[in-house]
Structure formats: structure tokens, C-alpha cells
mmCIF file of C-alpha atoms in Angstrom:
data_model
loop_
_atom_site.group_PDB
_atom_site.id
_atom_site.type_symbol
_atom_site.label_atom_id
_atom_site.label_comp_id
_atom_site.label_asym_id
_atom_site.label_seq_id
_atom_site.Cartn_x
_atom_site.Cartn_y
_atom_site.Cartn_z
ATOM 1 C CA MET M 1091 0.000 0.000 0.000
ATOM 2 C CA SER M 1092 1.260 3.497 -0.854
ATOM 3 C CA ARG M 1093 2.137 5.983 1.876
ATOM 4 C CA ARG M 1094 -0.390 8.611 2.932
ATOM 5 C CA VAL M 1095 0.144 12.126 1.654
ATOM 6 C CA LYS M 1096 -0.373 14.721 4.379
ATOM 7 C CA VAL M 1097 -0.828 18.471 4.045
ATOM 8 C CA ASP M 1098 -0.868 20.372 7.347
ATOM 9 C CA ILE M 1099 -1.700 24.086 7.130
ATOM 10 C CA THR M 1100 -2.368 26.738 9.763
ATOM 11 C CA VAL M 1101 -3.858 30.076 8.710
ATOM 12 C CA PRO M 1102 -5.035 33.146 10.631
ATOM 13 C CA ASN M 1103 -8.730 33.045 11.581
ATOM 14 C CA GLN M 1104 -9.800 35.191 8.593
ATOM 15 C CA THR M 1105 -12.163 34.418 5.730
ATOM 16 C CA LYS M 1106 -9.719 35.744 3.137
ATOM 17 C CA TYR M 1107 -7.916 32.397 3.412
ATOM 18 C CA LEU M 1108 -10.969 30.357 2.348
ATOM 19 C CA GLY M 1109 -9.968 30.478 -1.319
ATOM 20 C CA VAL M 1110 -6.373 29.503 -0.605
ATOM 21 C CA ILE M 1111 -7.354 26.399 1.353
ATOM 22 C CA GLY M 1112 -10.171 25.496 -1.056
ATOM 23 C CA ARG M 1113 -7.791 25.545 -4.005
ATOM 24 C CA ILE M 1114 -5.357 23.232 -2.176
ATOM 25 C CA GLY M 1115 -8.225 20.728 -1.887
ATOM 26 C CA GLU M 1116 -8.938 21.103 -5.604
ATOM 27 C CA SER M 1117 -5.306 20.438 -6.474
ATOM 28 C CA MET M 1118 -5.253 17.308 -4.315
ATOM 29 C CA ALA M 1119 -8.247 15.889 -6.216
ATOM 30 C CA TYR M 1120 -6.122 15.765 -9.370
ATOM 31 C CA SER M 1121 -3.236 13.987 -7.635
ATOM 32 C CA LEU M 1122 -5.168 11.105 -5.985
ATOM 33 C CA LYS M 1123 -3.925 7.852 -7.483
ATOM 34 C CA GLY M 1124 -6.782 5.571 -6.409
ATOM 35 C CA PHE M 1125 -9.719 7.744 -7.451
ATOM 36 C CA ARG M 1126 -11.567 6.500 -10.557
ATOM 37 C CA GLY M 1127 -14.528 8.918 -10.720
ATOM 38 C CA ASN M 1128 -15.053 12.428 -12.086
ATOM 39 C CA ARG M 1129 -12.014 14.365 -10.859
ATOM 40 C CA ARG M 1130 -13.408 17.755 -11.817
ATOM 41 C CA GLU M 1131 -16.469 17.113 -9.681
ATOM 42 C CA LEU M 1132 -14.350 15.783 -6.797
ATOM 43 C CA ALA M 1133 -12.143 18.906 -7.029
ATOM 44 C CA TYR M 1134 -15.194 21.150 -6.712
ATOM 45 C CA HIS M 1135 -16.562 19.107 -3.821
ATOM 46 C CA LEU M 1136 -13.267 19.168 -1.881
ATOM 47 C CA ASN M 1137 -13.015 22.924 -2.430
ATOM 48 C CA LEU M 1138 -16.586 23.238 -1.161
ATOM 49 C CA VAL M 1139 -16.337 21.089 1.981
ATOM 50 C CA LEU M 1140 -13.044 22.763 2.924
ATOM 51 C CA THR M 1141 -14.622 26.192 2.429
ATOM 52 C CA GLU M 1142 -17.725 25.265 4.440
ATOM 53 C CA ALA M 1143 -15.776 23.649 7.291
ATOM 54 C CA LEU M 1144 -13.248 26.480 7.472
ATOM 55 C CA ALA M 1145 -15.923 29.197 7.363
ATOM 56 C CA ASN M 1146 -17.755 27.376 10.158
ATOM 57 C CA ALA M 1147 -14.587 27.289 12.270
ATOM 58 C CA ILE M 1148 -13.658 30.920 11.539
ATOM 59 C CA CYS M 1149 -17.065 32.602 11.789
ATOM 60 C CA HIS M 1150 -18.953 30.430 14.285
ATOM 61 C CA ALA M 1151 -16.556 28.435 16.472
ATOM 62 C CA ASN M 1152 -13.800 31.069 16.654
ATOM 63 C CA ARG M 1153 -16.274 33.988 16.437
ATOM 64 C CA CYS M 1154 -14.214 35.808 13.771
ATOM 65 C CA ASP M 1155 -11.411 36.489 16.295
ATOM 66 C CA PRO M 1156 -8.482 37.505 14.011
ATOM 67 C CA ASP M 1157 -5.946 36.652 16.713
ATOM 68 C CA LYS M 1158 -6.878 32.971 16.602
ATOM 69 C CA ASP M 1159 -5.630 30.432 14.083
ATOM 70 C CA VAL M 1160 -7.313 27.620 12.195
ATOM 71 C CA ARG M 1161 -5.474 24.405 11.413
ATOM 72 C CA VAL M 1162 -6.402 22.178 8.492
ATOM 73 C CA LEU M 1163 -4.994 18.703 8.011
ATOM 74 C CA ILE M 1164 -5.642 16.865 4.736
ATOM 75 C CA SER M 1165 -4.425 13.301 4.399
ATOM 76 C CA ALA M 1166 -4.936 10.963 1.480
ATOM 77 C CA SER M 1167 -4.118 7.404 0.493
ATOM 78 C CA ASP M 1168 -5.103 5.432 -2.609
ATOM 79 C CA ARG M 1169 -8.375 4.484 -0.894
ATOM 80 C CA ASP M 1170 -9.577 7.569 1.001
ATOM 81 C CA LEU M 1171 -9.110 11.248 1.756
ATOM 82 C CA THR M 1172 -9.659 12.746 5.200
ATOM 83 C CA ILE M 1173 -9.912 16.425 6.083
ATOM 84 C CA LYS M 1174 -9.631 17.639 9.672
ATOM 85 C CA VAL M 1175 -10.450 21.230 10.615
ATOM 86 C CA PHE M 1176 -9.498 22.243 14.151
ATOM 87 C CA ASP M 1177 -11.258 25.061 16.036
ATOM 88 C CA GLN M 1178 -10.974 26.623 19.484
ATOM 89 C CA GLY M 1179 -14.670 27.261 20.118
ATOM 90 C CA GLN M 1180 -17.350 25.889 22.425
ATOM 91 C CA GLY M 1181 -18.369 23.085 20.088
ATOM 92 C CA PHE M 1182 -21.819 22.295 18.712
ATOM 93 C CA ASP M 1183 -24.141 19.359 18.035
ATOM 94 C CA ILE M 1184 -23.263 18.437 14.459
ATOM 95 C CA GLU M 1185 -25.889 15.696 14.186
ATOM 96 C CA ALA M 1186 -28.629 18.192 15.085
ATOM 97 C CA SER M 1187 -27.280 20.644 12.487
ATOM 98 C CA ALA M 1188 -27.213 17.911 9.875
ATOM 99 C CA ILE M 1189 -30.806 16.755 10.333
ATOM 100 C CA ARG M 1190 -32.346 20.175 11.008
ATOM 101 C CA LYS M 1191 -34.622 20.878 8.090
ATOM 102 C CA ALA M 1192 -34.067 24.394 6.838
ATOM 103 C CA LYS M 1193 -36.967 26.088 5.097
ATOM 104 C CA SER M 1194 -36.455 26.095 1.337
ATOM 105 C CA ASN M 1195 -35.893 29.863 1.354
ATOM 106 C CA ALA M 1196 -33.876 30.087 4.596
ATOM 107 C CA GLU M 1197 -30.745 32.227 4.287
ATOM 108 C CA GLY M 1198 -28.471 29.994 6.370
ATOM 109 C CA GLY M 1199 -28.062 26.506 7.742
ATOM 110 C CA ARG M 1200 -26.888 24.734 4.585
ATOM 111 C CA GLY M 1201 -23.134 24.451 5.224
ATOM 112 C CA ILE M 1202 -23.088 21.386 7.482
ATOM 113 C CA GLN M 1203 -25.804 19.707 5.408
ATOM 114 C CA ILE M 1204 -23.686 20.148 2.273
ATOM 115 C CA ILE M 1205 -20.727 18.524 4.046
ATOM 116 C CA PHE M 1206 -22.880 15.517 5.049
ATOM 117 C CA LYS M 1207 -24.185 15.177 1.490
ATOM 118 C CA LEU M 1208 -20.750 15.202 -0.136
ATOM 119 C CA MET M 1209 -18.602 13.246 2.322
ATOM 120 C CA ASP M 1210 -18.965 9.596 3.357
ATOM 121 C CA ARG M 1211 -18.121 9.976 7.042
ATOM 122 C CA VAL M 1212 -18.406 13.124 9.170
ATOM 123 C CA ARG M 1213 -17.567 13.435 12.872
ATOM 124 C CA TYR M 1214 -17.172 16.385 15.219
ATOM 125 C CA ILE M 1215 -14.908 15.462 18.090
ATOM 126 C CA GLN M 1216 -14.696 17.648 21.175
ATOM 127 C CA GLU M 1217 -11.301 17.594 22.831
ATOM 128 C CA GLU M 1218 -9.776 19.335 25.858
ATOM 129 C CA ASP M 1219 -8.076 22.110 23.896
ATOM 130 C CA GLY M 1220 -10.592 22.483 21.085
ATOM 131 C CA ASN M 1221 -12.629 20.586 18.530
ATOM 132 C CA VAL M 1222 -12.034 18.714 15.299
ATOM 133 C CA LEU M 1223 -14.404 18.434 12.352
ATOM 134 C CA GLU M 1224 -13.317 15.243 10.563
ATOM 135 C CA MET M 1225 -14.636 14.453 7.069
ATOM 136 C CA THR M 1226 -13.710 11.385 5.015
ATOM 137 C CA LYS M 1227 -14.309 10.451 1.396
ATOM 138 C CA TYR M 1228 -13.760 6.807 0.369
ATOM 139 C CA PHE M 1229 -12.830 5.888 -3.217
ATOM 140 C CA MET H 833 -16.611 42.101 -4.076
ATOM 141 C CA GLN H 834 -16.170 43.325 -7.639
ATOM 142 C CA LEU H 835 -19.561 44.109 -9.194
ATOM 143 C CA LYS H 836 -20.735 45.844 -12.346
ATOM 144 C CA MET H 837 -24.205 47.322 -12.563
ATOM 145 C CA THR H 838 -26.342 48.208 -15.574
ATOM 146 C CA GLU H 839 -29.966 49.361 -15.701
ATOM 147 C CA GLN H 840 -32.623 48.786 -18.349
ATOM 148 C CA ASP H 841 -36.068 50.290 -17.675
ATOM 149 C CA ASP H 842 -36.690 49.423 -14.023
ATOM 150 C CA ILE H 843 -34.499 46.307 -14.028
ATOM 151 C CA VAL H 844 -31.014 46.318 -12.517
ATOM 152 C CA ASN H 845 -28.480 43.826 -13.825
ATOM 153 C CA LEU H 846 -25.789 43.043 -11.246
ATOM 154 C CA ILE H 847 -22.797 41.326 -12.821
ATOM 155 C CA ILE H 848 -20.628 39.511 -10.274
ATOM 156 C CA GLU H 849 -17.024 39.920 -11.368
ATOM 157 C CA GLU H 850 -15.574 37.360 -8.970
ATOM 158 C CA GLU H 851 -14.530 33.753 -9.486
ATOM 159 C CA ARG H 852 -15.629 32.827 -5.960
ATOM 160 C CA MET H 853 -18.700 33.738 -3.918
ATOM 161 C CA ASP H 854 -18.072 32.629 -0.355
ATOM 162 C CA ALA H 855 -18.191 33.774 3.288
ATOM 163 C CA HIS H 856 -15.423 36.275 2.541
ATOM 164 C CA ASN H 857 -17.293 38.370 -0.023
ATOM 165 C CA SER H 858 -20.998 37.444 -0.060
ATOM 166 C CA GLY H 859 -21.771 40.024 2.663
ATOM 167 C CA ASP H 860 -20.767 42.740 0.160
ATOM 168 C CA LEU H 861 -23.403 41.517 -2.287
ATOM 169 C CA LYS H 862 -26.072 41.557 0.422
ATOM 170 C CA GLU H 863 -25.179 45.151 1.288
ATOM 171 C CA GLN H 864 -25.197 46.216 -2.353
ATOM 172 C CA MET H 865 -28.636 44.695 -2.870
ATOM 173 C CA LEU H 866 -30.010 46.311 0.307
ATOM 174 C CA GLN H 867 -28.794 49.680 -0.995
ATOM 175 C CA LEU H 868 -30.661 49.101 -4.261
ATOM 176 C CA PHE H 869 -33.820 48.111 -2.384
ATOM 177 C CA ASP H 870 -33.558 51.301 -0.298
ATOM 178 C CA GLU H 871 -33.423 53.244 -3.575
ATOM 179 C CA GLY H 872 -36.651 51.537 -4.655
ATOM 180 C CA LYS H 873 -34.938 49.289 -7.202
ATOM 181 C CA CYS H 874 -36.549 45.922 -6.533
ATOM 182 C CA ASN H 875 -36.244 44.060 -9.844
ATOM 183 C CA LEU H 876 -32.814 42.505 -10.092
ATOM 184 C CA ILE H 877 -31.017 40.109 -12.398
ATOM 185 C CA ILE H 878 -27.839 38.622 -10.959
ATOM 186 C CA ASP H 879 -25.408 37.595 -13.707
ATOM 187 C CA LEU H 880 -23.211 34.776 -12.404
ATOM 188 C CA SER H 881 -21.262 34.082 -15.612
ATOM 189 C CA ALA H 882 -17.878 34.823 -13.998
ATOM 190 C CA VAL H 883 -18.595 32.809 -10.859
ATOM 191 C CA ARG H 884 -16.899 29.415 -10.882
ATOM 192 C CA PHE H 885 -17.452 28.587 -7.196
ATOM 193 C CA ILE H 886 -20.285 29.322 -4.772
ATOM 194 C CA ASP H 887 -20.704 28.115 -1.181
ATOM 195 C CA SER H 888 -23.624 28.211 1.273
ATOM 196 C CA SER H 889 -22.844 31.841 2.199
ATOM 197 C CA GLY H 890 -23.071 32.906 -1.444
ATOM 198 C CA LEU H 891 -26.342 31.031 -1.819
ATOM 199 C CA GLY H 892 -27.570 32.638 1.412
ATOM 200 C CA ALA H 893 -26.815 36.124 0.075
ATOM 201 C CA LEU H 894 -28.867 35.400 -3.054
ATOM 202 C CA VAL H 895 -31.737 34.023 -0.951
ATOM 203 C CA SER H 896 -31.600 37.179 1.169
ATOM 204 C CA GLY H 897 -31.877 39.318 -1.979
ATOM 205 C CA PHE H 898 -34.711 37.182 -3.316
ATOM 206 C CA LYS H 899 -36.708 37.499 -0.079
ATOM 207 C CA ASN H 900 -36.125 41.248 0.167
ATOM 208 C CA ALA H 901 -37.114 41.795 -3.471
ATOM 209 C CA SER H 902 -40.267 39.684 -3.054
ATOM 210 C CA ALA H 903 -41.220 41.538 0.141
ATOM 211 C CA ARG H 904 -41.119 44.776 -1.893
ATOM 212 C CA GLU H 905 -43.197 43.269 -4.713
ATOM 213 C CA GLY H 906 -40.130 42.987 -6.908
ATOM 214 C CA ASN H 907 -38.203 39.973 -8.107
ATOM 215 C CA LEU H 908 -34.667 38.646 -8.175
ATOM 216 C CA LYS H 909 -33.713 36.334 -11.031
ATOM 217 C CA LEU H 910 -30.462 34.615 -11.959
ATOM 218 C CA CYS H 911 -28.744 34.130 -15.290
ATOM 219 C CA CYS H 912 -25.644 32.656 -16.913
ATOM 220 C CA LEU H 913 -24.745 29.964 -14.355
ATOM 221 C CA GLN H 914 -21.686 27.804 -14.963
ATOM 222 C CA PRO H 915 -22.479 24.066 -14.692
ATOM 223 C CA GLN H 916 -20.843 23.555 -11.294
ATOM 224 C CA VAL H 917 -22.624 26.584 -9.856
ATOM 225 C CA ARG H 918 -25.913 25.293 -11.289
ATOM 226 C CA SER H 919 -25.197 21.949 -9.577
ATOM 227 C CA MET H 920 -25.019 23.750 -6.222
ATOM 228 C CA PHE H 921 -28.550 25.073 -6.702
ATOM 229 C CA GLU H 922 -29.685 21.524 -7.453
ATOM 230 C CA LEU H 923 -27.804 20.043 -4.482
ATOM 231 C CA THR H 924 -29.517 22.497 -2.132
ATOM 232 C CA ARG H 925 -32.822 22.438 -4.092
ATOM 233 C CA LEU H 926 -32.659 26.196 -4.498
ATOM 234 C CA HIS H 927 -33.316 25.755 -8.228
ATOM 235 C CA ARG H 928 -36.941 25.398 -7.117
ATOM 236 C CA VAL H 929 -36.844 28.812 -5.422
ATOM 237 C CA PHE H 930 -35.111 30.940 -8.074
ATOM 238 C CA GLU H 931 -35.989 31.656 -11.678
ATOM 239 C CA ILE H 932 -32.787 30.736 -13.522
ATOM 240 C CA TYR H 933 -32.169 31.791 -17.134
ATOM 241 C CA VAL H 934 -29.533 30.751 -19.636
ATOM 242 C CA ASN H 935 -28.716 34.310 -20.699
ATOM 243 C CA LEU H 936 -29.434 37.931 -19.859
ATOM 244 C CA ASP H 937 -31.927 38.474 -22.702
ATOM 245 C CA GLU H 938 -34.133 35.628 -21.509
ATOM 246 C CA ALA H 939 -34.010 36.975 -17.974
ATOM 247 C CA LEU H 940 -34.887 40.499 -19.143
ATOM 248 C CA ASN H 941 -37.787 39.241 -21.262
ATOM 249 C CA SER H 942 -39.237 37.338 -18.307
ATOM 250 C CA PHE H 943 -40.082 40.529 -16.405
#
């Protein structure tokens, strides 16, 4: 089995970095050896889930505090890709956010639902010094 | 957010000149639309031809504009979506909320 590729990035807690991180996810989609599906679609989806998860960490968990940081860890093998986004907030009930039915014309509440739709496994783990949103796609 | 605005009769065409609409810039669009509503301009066409990527914040800004336009007896319609942006409206079922047109002329003629 091939070794896992790991990309570990820490950026200031500012939304201007959403595009930077999203594009790293897109690039990784084109370098995955084991993936046999539509790479262009996967690239868009990885960009999207990274953007949603990072925006959630920056704007909600870390309350837009520019002095905080957000860490993103992407690791991939020939069978799966896992994204971890670390925040320093109070945590939230991700299952409740995922099943909450937003009205069709609601302005918000779609980010976590999009992540659940596009990734195969999603967990939000609360730890002593923060939280981790972990999202995995299997090939 | 980079925007270009043109007016034809009482319809404002807002052209988004950004590749991405996300949590970093979608607030600017909301503000711009609120300013137009305050000026009594409530019929909008949002041209998304340059937008390659949209997230839930971008969609939320458009929903906000749609609701505000409707509340003022106006309308907000979309045109010129790239395929991956169109797929986001389908993923979130917002294609059932918005009127979406292939090009600006069709959108203009629908008013």
C-alpha cells in the first residue's frame, strides 16, 4: 500500500484564506492515485467542503477572532481522503445541524448539510483544547 | 466584491465579477442589494457568468436578496450559471426557489 500524503496548514482566523485552502483541496483531487470517478467534480466538492468547514470554524466556532488560528490537516491514500479542521470554540451538536430541516428559502443553515451530502463519514470530536471536524471520502 | 451594474427600464443587472462567492465576499453583495432596495430598485437580475465557485454563504446572500425583493413586490432572477454553480442550486434544491435563465436576454424578457 502506498504511503499517505499529508498536508498540514495553519492560517489566521480570517475568511480571506478560504480560497487559498479550497484551491489546495482542488489540487489534491487531481493527484489522488486511487480515485476512478469524475475528478473535476471531486475537485469542486473538496473545495466546497473545505470552504464550508473552514468558514464554520472561523465565523462560528472562533467567532471571527483575528488573533486565533485555524489548522487544516488533509491526508490521502489510494483508498480515502480525510480532512480535519481544528477550532478553538465551544463546540456544537453536528448531528442536530445535519438533520435540522431548513426552510427552502432560509438564508443559512446549509453548510453542514452540504458537508454531510458530499462526504462519506463526518464526525465532530470535542477535545480538551478544542474541537475537530473530521470528514472522510472513500474511493 | 467586484460588481458591475447596468440598468434597463426598471431592471437592474448586477454582474458579479468574482470567481468565488463565499463567506469572505458574499456580505458585500447583500449590502449592495439592500442599498438598491432602499433606492426603490426591486427588480434585479444577478449575472453569475464569472462565478466558478459558490458556497452556502453565497447562496444565502442570493436568498436574502430574493426574499427582500419579493417583500417589496419585486423579483430577483439569476442568469448565466456555470455548470458547477448550477449543480449547487440543485444540491440544495434552491433551483426550485429561483428563476434561472440561460442568458441575460431571456431573464430580461421574463419581467
